[in-house]
């Protein structure tokens, strides 16, 4: 027979046990499950992009953000995508050539990462990656960049439970593959939209351009007509539309044929007409993404404009508007014209993009 005092102690111990069991169960993390929630994609005044079957989802974007900043994807764990695409520099690299994990420089200037959802004609200066998902995997494997193998990268992620969990949320199971790595980074980069520059607010009628900026805008969008004594920068031929690029590959007259040291698009297509042709970059945020051109040869916007003003060189693949249509004498812009053009180009800077916490490191 249990004495009353002992009975009370027994009941109290059982009650304590029950509370502990219930409490422990309540503290257990819920099972990790697939999350199909679509990302609230807002392109503003830009047209709706084609996601090529990879519509951004909240979990996929978060996974891509993690991978974008993950240094374990490099050979020695010291470098991530973000180390050569810094947010404070509009996700570009202000060094002429990025330095990889082996201390070696790259062959071309790192392109800025924004508005890639509208890059419809391939990625990289030569377009060797058809889609963003393809581009995302190449720096991991490049000996001059992160210098890692994809199998090793997958093994490292498999050893980290937070990644296995996030792949479940993003894709429905914890299978980690190079293809899924590329798709996740692509989803994240799709969300990196820059469309809030001073120029954008001017287009919406919210601000007024200064006289200098307005003169530069007129020059930017106007053709030169020597017969009418009309000055023009001719810039819009290659840098048109909402993203200030025609998405084409062009030879902009940097070198004469004998001086071609980088054959650009030709190395992908093997078409002779593509010799020394490179992707036309967007001019958005251009004031904060030096140096300029595929080889970073120009350090200032003034030098870039002076190239088009007086320095375009002829070759068999140079675009006609950049040479034959401008002879004789080039654009014939004066110092004030160049100053005005630079002032306009600075209105394309989106300062909110460089501080947006959605694109910062999640770690």
CSV table of C-alpha atoms in Angstrom, one decimal:
chain,number,residue,atom,x,y,z
A,1,UNK,CA,0.0,0.0,0.0
A,2,UNK,CA,1.3,3.4,-1.0
A,3,UNK,CA,1.2,5.8,1.9
A,4,UNK,CA,-0.6,9.2,1.3
A,5,UNK,CA,2.7,11.1,1.3
A,6,UNK,CA,4.3,8.7,-1.0
A,7,UNK,CA,1.2,8.7,-3.2
A,8,UNK,CA,1.5,12.5,-3.5
A,9,UNK,CA,5.1,12.3,-4.4
A,10,UNK,CA,4.4,9.6,-7.0
A,11,UNK,CA,1.7,11.7,-8.6
A,12,UNK,CA,3.9,14.8,-8.6
A,13,UNK,CA,6.7,12.9,-10.3
A,14,UNK,CA,4.4,11.5,-12.9
A,15,UNK,CA,3.0,15.0,-13.5
A,16,UNK,CA,6.5,16.4,-13.9
A,17,UNK,CA,7.4,13.6,-16.3
A,18,UNK,CA,4.3,14.3,-18.4
A,19,UNK,CA,5.0,18.0,-18.5
A,20,UNK,CA,8.6,17.3,-19.6
A,21,UNK,CA,7.4,15.0,-22.3
A,22,UNK,CA,4.9,17.5,-23.6
A,23,UNK,CA,7.4,20.3,-23.3
A,24,UNK,CA,10.1,18.4,-25.1
A,25,UNK,CA,7.7,17.6,-27.9
A,26,UNK,CA,6.7,21.2,-28.2
A,27,UNK,CA,10.4,22.2,-28.4
A,28,UNK,CA,11.1,19.8,-31.2
A,29,UNK,CA,11.6,21.5,-34.6
A,30,UNK,CA,8.9,20.8,-37.1
A,31,UNK,CA,9.9,18.5,-40.0
A,32,UNK,CA,11.6,20.3,-42.9
A,33,UNK,CA,9.2,20.4,-45.9
A,34,UNK,CA,9.0,21.6,-49.4
A,35,UNK,CA,7.9,25.3,-49.6
A,36,UNK,CA,6.3,26.1,-53.0
A,37,UNK,CA,5.6,29.8,-52.0
A,38,UNK,CA,6.4,32.0,-55.0
A,39,UNK,CA,8.7,34.9,-54.5
A,40,UNK,CA,7.0,38.3,-54.7
A,41,UNK,CA,8.7,39.3,-57.9
A,42,UNK,CA,8.2,43.0,-58.8
A,43,UNK,CA,9.9,44.3,-61.9
A,44,UNK,CA,8.3,47.7,-61.7
A,45,UNK,CA,8.2,49.4,-65.0
A,46,UNK,CA,10.4,46.7,-66.6
A,47,UNK,CA,8.6,44.1,-68.8
A,48,UNK,CA,7.9,40.6,-67.3
A,49,UNK,CA,11.0,38.4,-67.9
A,50,UNK,CA,11.1,34.8,-69.1
A,51,UNK,CA,12.3,32.6,-66.3
A,52,UNK,CA,12.9,29.7,-68.6
A,53,UNK,CA,11.0,27.3,-66.3
A,54,UNK,CA,12.8,28.5,-63.1
A,55,UNK,CA,10.3,30.8,-61.5
A,56,UNK,CA,11.7,32.2,-58.3
A,57,UNK,CA,10.3,30.8,-55.1
A,58,UNK,CA,11.0,32.1,-51.6
A,59,UNK,CA,13.0,28.9,-50.5
A,60,UNK,CA,14.9,28.8,-53.8
A,61,UNK,CA,15.9,32.4,-53.6
A,62,UNK,CA,17.1,32.0,-50.1
A,63,UNK,CA,19.1,28.9,-51.0
A,64,UNK,CA,20.6,30.8,-54.0
A,65,UNK,CA,21.5,33.7,-51.7
A,66,UNK,CA,23.3,31.3,-49.3
A,67,UNK,CA,25.2,29.7,-52.2
A,68,UNK,CA,26.1,33.1,-53.7
A,69,UNK,CA,27.9,33.9,-50.4
A,70,UNK,CA,29.2,30.4,-49.7
A,71,UNK,CA,33.0,30.2,-49.7
A,72,UNK,CA,33.0,26.4,-49.3
A,73,UNK,CA,32.3,26.3,-53.0
A,74,UNK,CA,35.9,27.3,-53.6
A,75,UNK,CA,38.9,25.0,-53.4
A,76,UNK,CA,40.3,26.3,-50.2
A,77,UNK,CA,37.1,27.8,-48.7
A,78,UNK,CA,38.3,31.4,-49.0
A,79,UNK,CA,36.2,32.7,-51.9
A,80,UNK,CA,32.5,33.0,-52.9
A,81,UNK,CA,30.7,34.5,-55.8
A,82,UNK,CA,30.2,37.6,-53.7
A,83,UNK,CA,34.0,38.2,-53.3
A,84,UNK,CA,34.2,39.2,-57.0
A,85,UNK,CA,30.8,40.7,-57.1
A,86,UNK,CA,30.5,43.0,-54.1
A,87,UNK,CA,27.3,44.7,-53.3
A,88,UNK,CA,29.0,48.0,-52.3
A,89,UNK,CA,30.3,48.1,-55.9
A,90,UNK,CA,27.0,47.2,-57.5
A,91,UNK,CA,27.9,43.5,-57.4
A,92,UNK,CA,31.0,44.2,-59.6
A,93,UNK,CA,34.7,44.1,-59.0
A,94,UNK,CA,36.5,47.4,-59.2
A,95,UNK,CA,39.8,45.6,-59.8
A,96,UNK,CA,40.8,45.4,-63.4
A,97,UNK,CA,40.9,41.6,-63.1
A,98,UNK,CA,39.6,39.5,-60.2
A,99,UNK,CA,42.1,37.4,-58.3
A,100,UNK,CA,41.2,33.7,-57.7
A,101,UNK,CA,42.0,31.3,-54.9
A,102,UNK,CA,45.4,30.4,-56.5
A,103,UNK,CA,46.4,34.1,-56.6
A,104,UNK,CA,46.0,34.3,-60.3
A,105,UNK,CA,44.2,37.1,-62.2
A,106,UNK,CA,41.2,36.4,-64.4
A,107,UNK,CA,41.3,37.1,-68.2
A,108,UNK,CA,38.5,39.6,-68.3
A,109,UNK,CA,36.9,42.2,-66.1
A,110,UNK,CA,34.2,40.8,-63.9
A,111,UNK,CA,30.7,41.9,-65.1
A,112,UNK,CA,28.3,43.5,-62.7
A,113,UNK,CA,25.4,41.3,-61.5
A,114,UNK,CA,21.9,42.9,-61.8
A,115,UNK,CA,18.9,42.7,-64.0
A,116,UNK,CA,20.2,39.4,-65.4
A,117,UNK,CA,16.6,38.1,-65.8
A,118,UNK,CA,16.6,40.2,-69.0
A,119,UNK,CA,19.9,39.1,-70.4
A,120,UNK,CA,18.4,37.0,-73.1
A,121,UNK,CA,21.4,36.3,-75.4
A,122,UNK,CA,23.9,34.6,-73.1
A,123,UNK,CA,26.1,35.3,-70.2
A,124,UNK,CA,29.8,36.4,-69.8
A,125,UNK,CA,31.5,38.8,-72.2
A,126,UNK,CA,31.6,36.1,-74.9
A,127,UNK,CA,28.1,34.6,-74.2
A,128,UNK,CA,29.5,31.1,-73.6
A,129,UNK,CA,26.9,30.4,-70.9
A,130,UNK,CA,23.4,30.3,-72.4
A,131,UNK,CA,21.5,31.0,-69.2
A,132,UNK,CA,22.3,32.3,-65.7
A,133,UNK,CA,22.1,28.8,-64.3
A,134,UNK,CA,24.9,27.8,-66.6
A,135,UNK,CA,27.0,30.8,-65.8
A,136,UNK,CA,26.7,30.2,-62.0
A,137,UNK,CA,28.6,27.0,-62.2
A,138,UNK,CA,31.5,28.1,-64.3
A,139,UNK,CA,33.4,30.3,-61.8
A,140,UNK,CA,33.3,27.4,-59.3
A,141,UNK,CA,35.3,25.2,-61.8
A,142,UNK,CA,37.5,27.9,-63.4
A,143,UNK,CA,41.2,27.4,-62.3
A,144,UNK,CA,41.6,31.2,-62.3
A,145,UNK,CA,38.6,31.7,-60.0
A,146,UNK,CA,37.3,29.3,-57.3
A,147,UNK,CA,39.1,26.3,-58.8
A,148,UNK,CA,36.9,23.6,-57.4
A,149,UNK,CA,35.2,20.5,-58.9
A,150,UNK,CA,31.5,20.2,-58.9
A,151,UNK,CA,31.6,16.8,-57.2
A,152,UNK,CA,33.7,18.3,-54.4
A,153,UNK,CA,31.3,21.3,-54.1
A,154,UNK,CA,28.4,18.9,-53.8
A,155,UNK,CA,30.2,16.8,-51.1
A,156,UNK,CA,30.8,19.9,-49.0
A,157,UNK,CA,27.2,21.0,-49.1
A,158,UNK,CA,26.0,17.5,-48.3
A,159,UNK,CA,28.1,17.6,-45.1
A,160,UNK,CA,26.2,20.7,-43.9
A,161,UNK,CA,22.7,20.0,-42.6
A,162,UNK,CA,21.5,23.5,-43.1
A,163,UNK,CA,22.0,23.0,-46.9
A,164,UNK,CA,20.3,19.6,-46.9
A,165,UNK,CA,17.3,21.2,-45.2
A,166,UNK,CA,17.3,24.2,-47.5
A,167,UNK,CA,17.4,21.9,-50.6
A,168,UNK,CA,14.3,20.2,-49.2
A,169,UNK,CA,12.5,23.5,-48.9
A,170,UNK,CA,13.6,24.6,-52.3
A,171,UNK,CA,13.3,21.4,-54.4
A,172,UNK,CA,11.3,18.9,-52.3
A,173,UNK,CA,14.1,16.6,-51.2
A,174,UNK,CA,17.7,16.8,-50.0
A,175,UNK,CA,19.4,15.7,-53.2
A,176,UNK,CA,22.1,18.2,-54.0
A,177,UNK,CA,23.3,18.3,-57.6
A,178,UNK,CA,25.2,20.9,-59.7
A,179,UNK,CA,22.1,21.5,-61.7
A,180,UNK,CA,20.1,22.4,-58.6
A,181,UNK,CA,23.0,24.6,-57.4
A,182,UNK,CA,22.8,26.5,-60.7
A,183,UNK,CA,19.0,26.8,-60.5
A,184,UNK,CA,19.1,28.2,-57.0
A,185,UNK,CA,21.7,30.8,-57.7
A,186,UNK,CA,19.8,31.7,-60.8
A,187,UNK,CA,16.6,32.3,-58.8
A,188,UNK,CA,18.5,34.6,-56.4
A,189,UNK,CA,20.1,36.6,-59.2
A,190,UNK,CA,16.7,36.9,-60.9
A,191,UNK,CA,15.6,38.9,-57.9
A,192,UNK,CA,18.6,41.3,-58.1
A,193,UNK,CA,16.7,44.1,-59.9
A,194,UNK,CA,18.1,47.6,-60.2
A,195,UNK,CA,15.4,50.0,-61.4
A,196,UNK,CA,15.4,52.9,-58.9
A,197,UNK,CA,17.9,55.4,-60.3
A,198,UNK,CA,17.5,59.1,-60.5
A,199,UNK,CA,16.8,58.6,-64.2
A,200,UNK,CA,13.9,56.2,-63.3
A,201,UNK,CA,12.4,58.7,-60.9
A,202,UNK,CA,12.8,61.4,-63.6
A,203,UNK,CA,10.9,59.1,-66.0
A,204,UNK,CA,8.1,58.9,-63.5
A,205,UNK,CA,8.0,62.7,-63.2
A,206,UNK,CA,9.2,62.8,-59.6
A,207,UNK,CA,12.4,64.8,-60.1
A,208,UNK,CA,13.8,67.3,-62.6
A,209,UNK,CA,17.2,66.8,-64.2
A,210,UNK,CA,19.8,69.5,-63.8
A,211,UNK,CA,20.6,71.5,-67.0
A,212,UNK,CA,23.9,69.6,-67.2
A,213,UNK,CA,22.1,66.2,-66.9
A,214,UNK,CA,19.5,67.2,-69.4
A,215,UNK,CA,22.1,68.3,-72.0
A,216,UNK,CA,23.8,64.9,-71.5
A,217,UNK,CA,20.5,63.1,-71.9
A,218,UNK,CA,19.9,64.8,-75.2
A,219,UNK,CA,23.4,64.0,-76.4
A,220,UNK,CA,23.0,60.4,-75.3
A,221,UNK,CA,19.8,59.8,-77.4
A,222,UNK,CA,20.7,61.9,-80.4
A,223,UNK,CA,22.6,61.1,-83.6
A,224,UNK,CA,25.3,63.3,-84.9
A,225,UNK,CA,24.4,65.1,-88.1
A,226,UNK,CA,27.3,67.1,-89.6
A,227,UNK,CA,25.1,68.4,-92.4
A,228,UNK,CA,22.8,70.1,-89.9
A,229,UNK,CA,25.7,70.9,-87.5
A,230,UNK,CA,24.0,68.7,-84.9
A,231,UNK,CA,26.0,67.1,-82.2
A,232,UNK,CA,25.1,63.7,-80.9
A,233,UNK,CA,26.6,61.0,-78.8
A,234,UNK,CA,25.0,58.1,-80.8
A,235,UNK,CA,25.0,56.1,-77.5
A,236,UNK,CA,21.5,54.8,-77.8
A,237,UNK,CA,22.3,52.6,-80.8
A,238,UNK,CA,24.0,50.1,-78.5
A,239,UNK,CA,22.6,51.2,-75.0
A,240,UNK,CA,18.9,51.5,-75.6
A,241,UNK,CA,15.8,50.4,-73.8
A,242,UNK,CA,14.9,50.0,-70.1
A,243,UNK,CA,18.2,48.2,-69.3
A,244,UNK,CA,20.5,50.4,-71.5
A,245,UNK,CA,21.8,47.5,-73.6
A,246,UNK,CA,20.8,45.9,-76.9
A,247,UNK,CA,21.9,42.5,-75.6
A,248,UNK,CA,24.1,42.0,-78.7
A,249,UNK,CA,27.8,41.2,-79.2
A,250,UNK,CA,29.7,44.0,-80.9
A,251,UNK,CA,33.3,45.2,-81.7
A,252,UNK,CA,33.4,48.7,-80.5
A,253,UNK,CA,36.7,49.6,-82.1
A,254,UNK,CA,39.1,49.1,-79.2
A,255,UNK,CA,41.9,47.7,-81.4
A,256,UNK,CA,42.9,47.3,-85.0
A,257,UNK,CA,42.8,43.7,-86.4
A,258,UNK,CA,46.5,43.1,-85.9
A,259,UNK,CA,46.2,43.9,-82.3
A,260,UNK,CA,43.4,41.6,-81.4
A,261,UNK,CA,44.5,39.8,-78.3
A,262,UNK,CA,41.1,38.5,-77.2
A,263,UNK,CA,38.8,37.1,-79.9
A,264,UNK,CA,35.7,37.3,-77.7
A,265,UNK,CA,32.6,35.9,-79.1
A,266,UNK,CA,34.5,34.1,-81.9
A,267,UNK,CA,35.8,31.6,-79.4
A,268,UNK,CA,32.3,30.5,-78.8
A,269,UNK,CA,30.7,30.6,-82.3
A,270,UNK,CA,33.9,30.3,-84.5
A,271,UNK,CA,32.3,32.7,-86.9
A,272,UNK,CA,34.9,35.0,-88.4
A,273,UNK,CA,32.5,38.0,-88.1
A,274,UNK,CA,32.5,37.5,-84.3
A,275,UNK,CA,36.2,38.2,-83.9
A,276,UNK,CA,36.8,40.7,-81.1
A,277,UNK,CA,33.0,41.1,-80.5
A,278,UNK,CA,31.9,41.3,-76.8
A,279,UNK,CA,28.6,41.5,-75.0
A,280,UNK,CA,27.2,45.1,-74.8
A,281,UNK,CA,26.9,45.7,-71.0
A,282,UNK,CA,24.1,47.6,-69.4
A,283,UNK,CA,25.0,51.2,-68.5
A,284,UNK,CA,22.9,51.1,-65.4
A,285,UNK,CA,25.1,51.9,-62.3
A,286,UNK,CA,28.0,52.5,-64.7
A,287,UNK,CA,29.4,55.3,-62.7
A,288,UNK,CA,30.1,52.9,-59.8
A,289,UNK,CA,31.4,49.9,-61.8
A,290,UNK,CA,34.8,50.8,-63.1
A,291,UNK,CA,37.0,49.9,-64.8
A,292,UNK,CA,35.5,49.6,-68.2
A,293,UNK,CA,35.5,47.4,-71.3
A,294,UNK,CA,36.1,43.6,-71.3
A,295,UNK,CA,39.8,44.1,-70.4
A,296,UNK,CA,39.2,47.0,-68.0
A,297,UNK,CA,41.5,49.3,-70.0
A,298,UNK,CA,39.6,52.5,-69.1
A,299,UNK,CA,39.4,53.7,-65.5
A,300,UNK,CA,37.0,56.6,-66.0
A,301,UNK,CA,33.9,57.4,-67.9
A,302,UNK,CA,35.7,60.4,-69.5
A,303,UNK,CA,38.2,58.0,-71.0
A,304,UNK,CA,35.4,55.8,-72.3
A,305,UNK,CA,33.6,58.7,-74.0
A,306,UNK,CA,36.9,60.0,-75.4
A,307,UNK,CA,37.4,56.6,-77.0
A,308,UNK,CA,34.1,56.9,-78.9
A,309,UNK,CA,34.9,60.6,-79.6
A,310,UNK,CA,38.3,60.2,-81.2
A,311,UNK,CA,39.7,56.8,-80.5
A,312,UNK,CA,37.7,54.2,-82.4
A,313,UNK,CA,39.9,51.9,-84.5
A,314,UNK,CA,38.9,50.2,-87.8
A,315,UNK,CA,38.9,46.5,-88.4
A,316,UNK,CA,36.8,44.0,-90.5
A,317,UNK,CA,34.4,43.3,-87.6
A,318,UNK,CA,34.0,46.8,-86.1
A,319,UNK,CA,30.4,47.9,-86.0
A,320,UNK,CA,29.6,50.4,-88.8
A,321,UNK,CA,28.0,53.0,-86.6
A,322,UNK,CA,31.2,53.2,-84.6
A,323,UNK,CA,33.5,53.9,-87.5
A,324,UNK,CA,32.2,54.4,-91.0
A,325,UNK,CA,29.1,56.4,-90.0
A,326,UNK,CA,31.1,58.8,-87.9
A,327,UNK,CA,33.9,59.7,-90.3
A,328,UNK,CA,35.4,62.1,-90.7
A,329,UNK,CA,36.4,63.4,-87.3
A,330,UNK,CA,34.5,61.1,-84.9
A,331,UNK,CA,31.8,62.6,-82.7
A,332,UNK,CA,33.6,65.9,-82.3
A,333,UNK,CA,32.3,66.4,-78.7
A,334,UNK,CA,34.0,69.1,-76.7
A,335,UNK,CA,34.9,69.1,-73.0
A,336,UNK,CA,31.5,70.4,-71.9
A,337,UNK,CA,29.7,67.8,-74.0
A,338,UNK,CA,31.8,65.1,-72.3
A,339,UNK,CA,31.1,66.6,-68.9
A,340,UNK,CA,27.3,66.6,-69.7
A,341,UNK,CA,27.3,63.0,-70.8
A,342,UNK,CA,29.0,61.9,-67.7
A,343,UNK,CA,26.5,63.8,-65.6
A,344,UNK,CA,23.7,62.0,-67.4
A,345,UNK,CA,25.3,58.6,-67.0
A,346,UNK,CA,25.5,59.3,-63.2
A,347,UNK,CA,21.7,59.6,-63.2
A,348,UNK,CA,21.6,55.8,-63.9
A,349,UNK,CA,23.0,55.0,-60.5
A,350,UNK,CA,20.6,53.2,-58.2
A,351,UNK,CA,22.0,53.7,-54.7
A,352,UNK,CA,19.2,51.7,-53.1
A,353,UNK,CA,20.5,48.6,-54.9
A,354,UNK,CA,23.8,48.7,-53.2
A,355,UNK,CA,22.2,48.8,-49.7
A,356,UNK,CA,19.2,46.4,-50.2
A,357,UNK,CA,19.3,43.9,-47.4
A,358,UNK,CA,17.6,41.3,-49.6
A,359,UNK,CA,20.8,40.9,-51.5
A,360,UNK,CA,23.3,41.0,-48.6
A,361,UNK,CA,25.0,38.0,-47.0
A,362,UNK,CA,22.6,35.8,-45.0
A,363,UNK,CA,25.4,34.6,-42.7
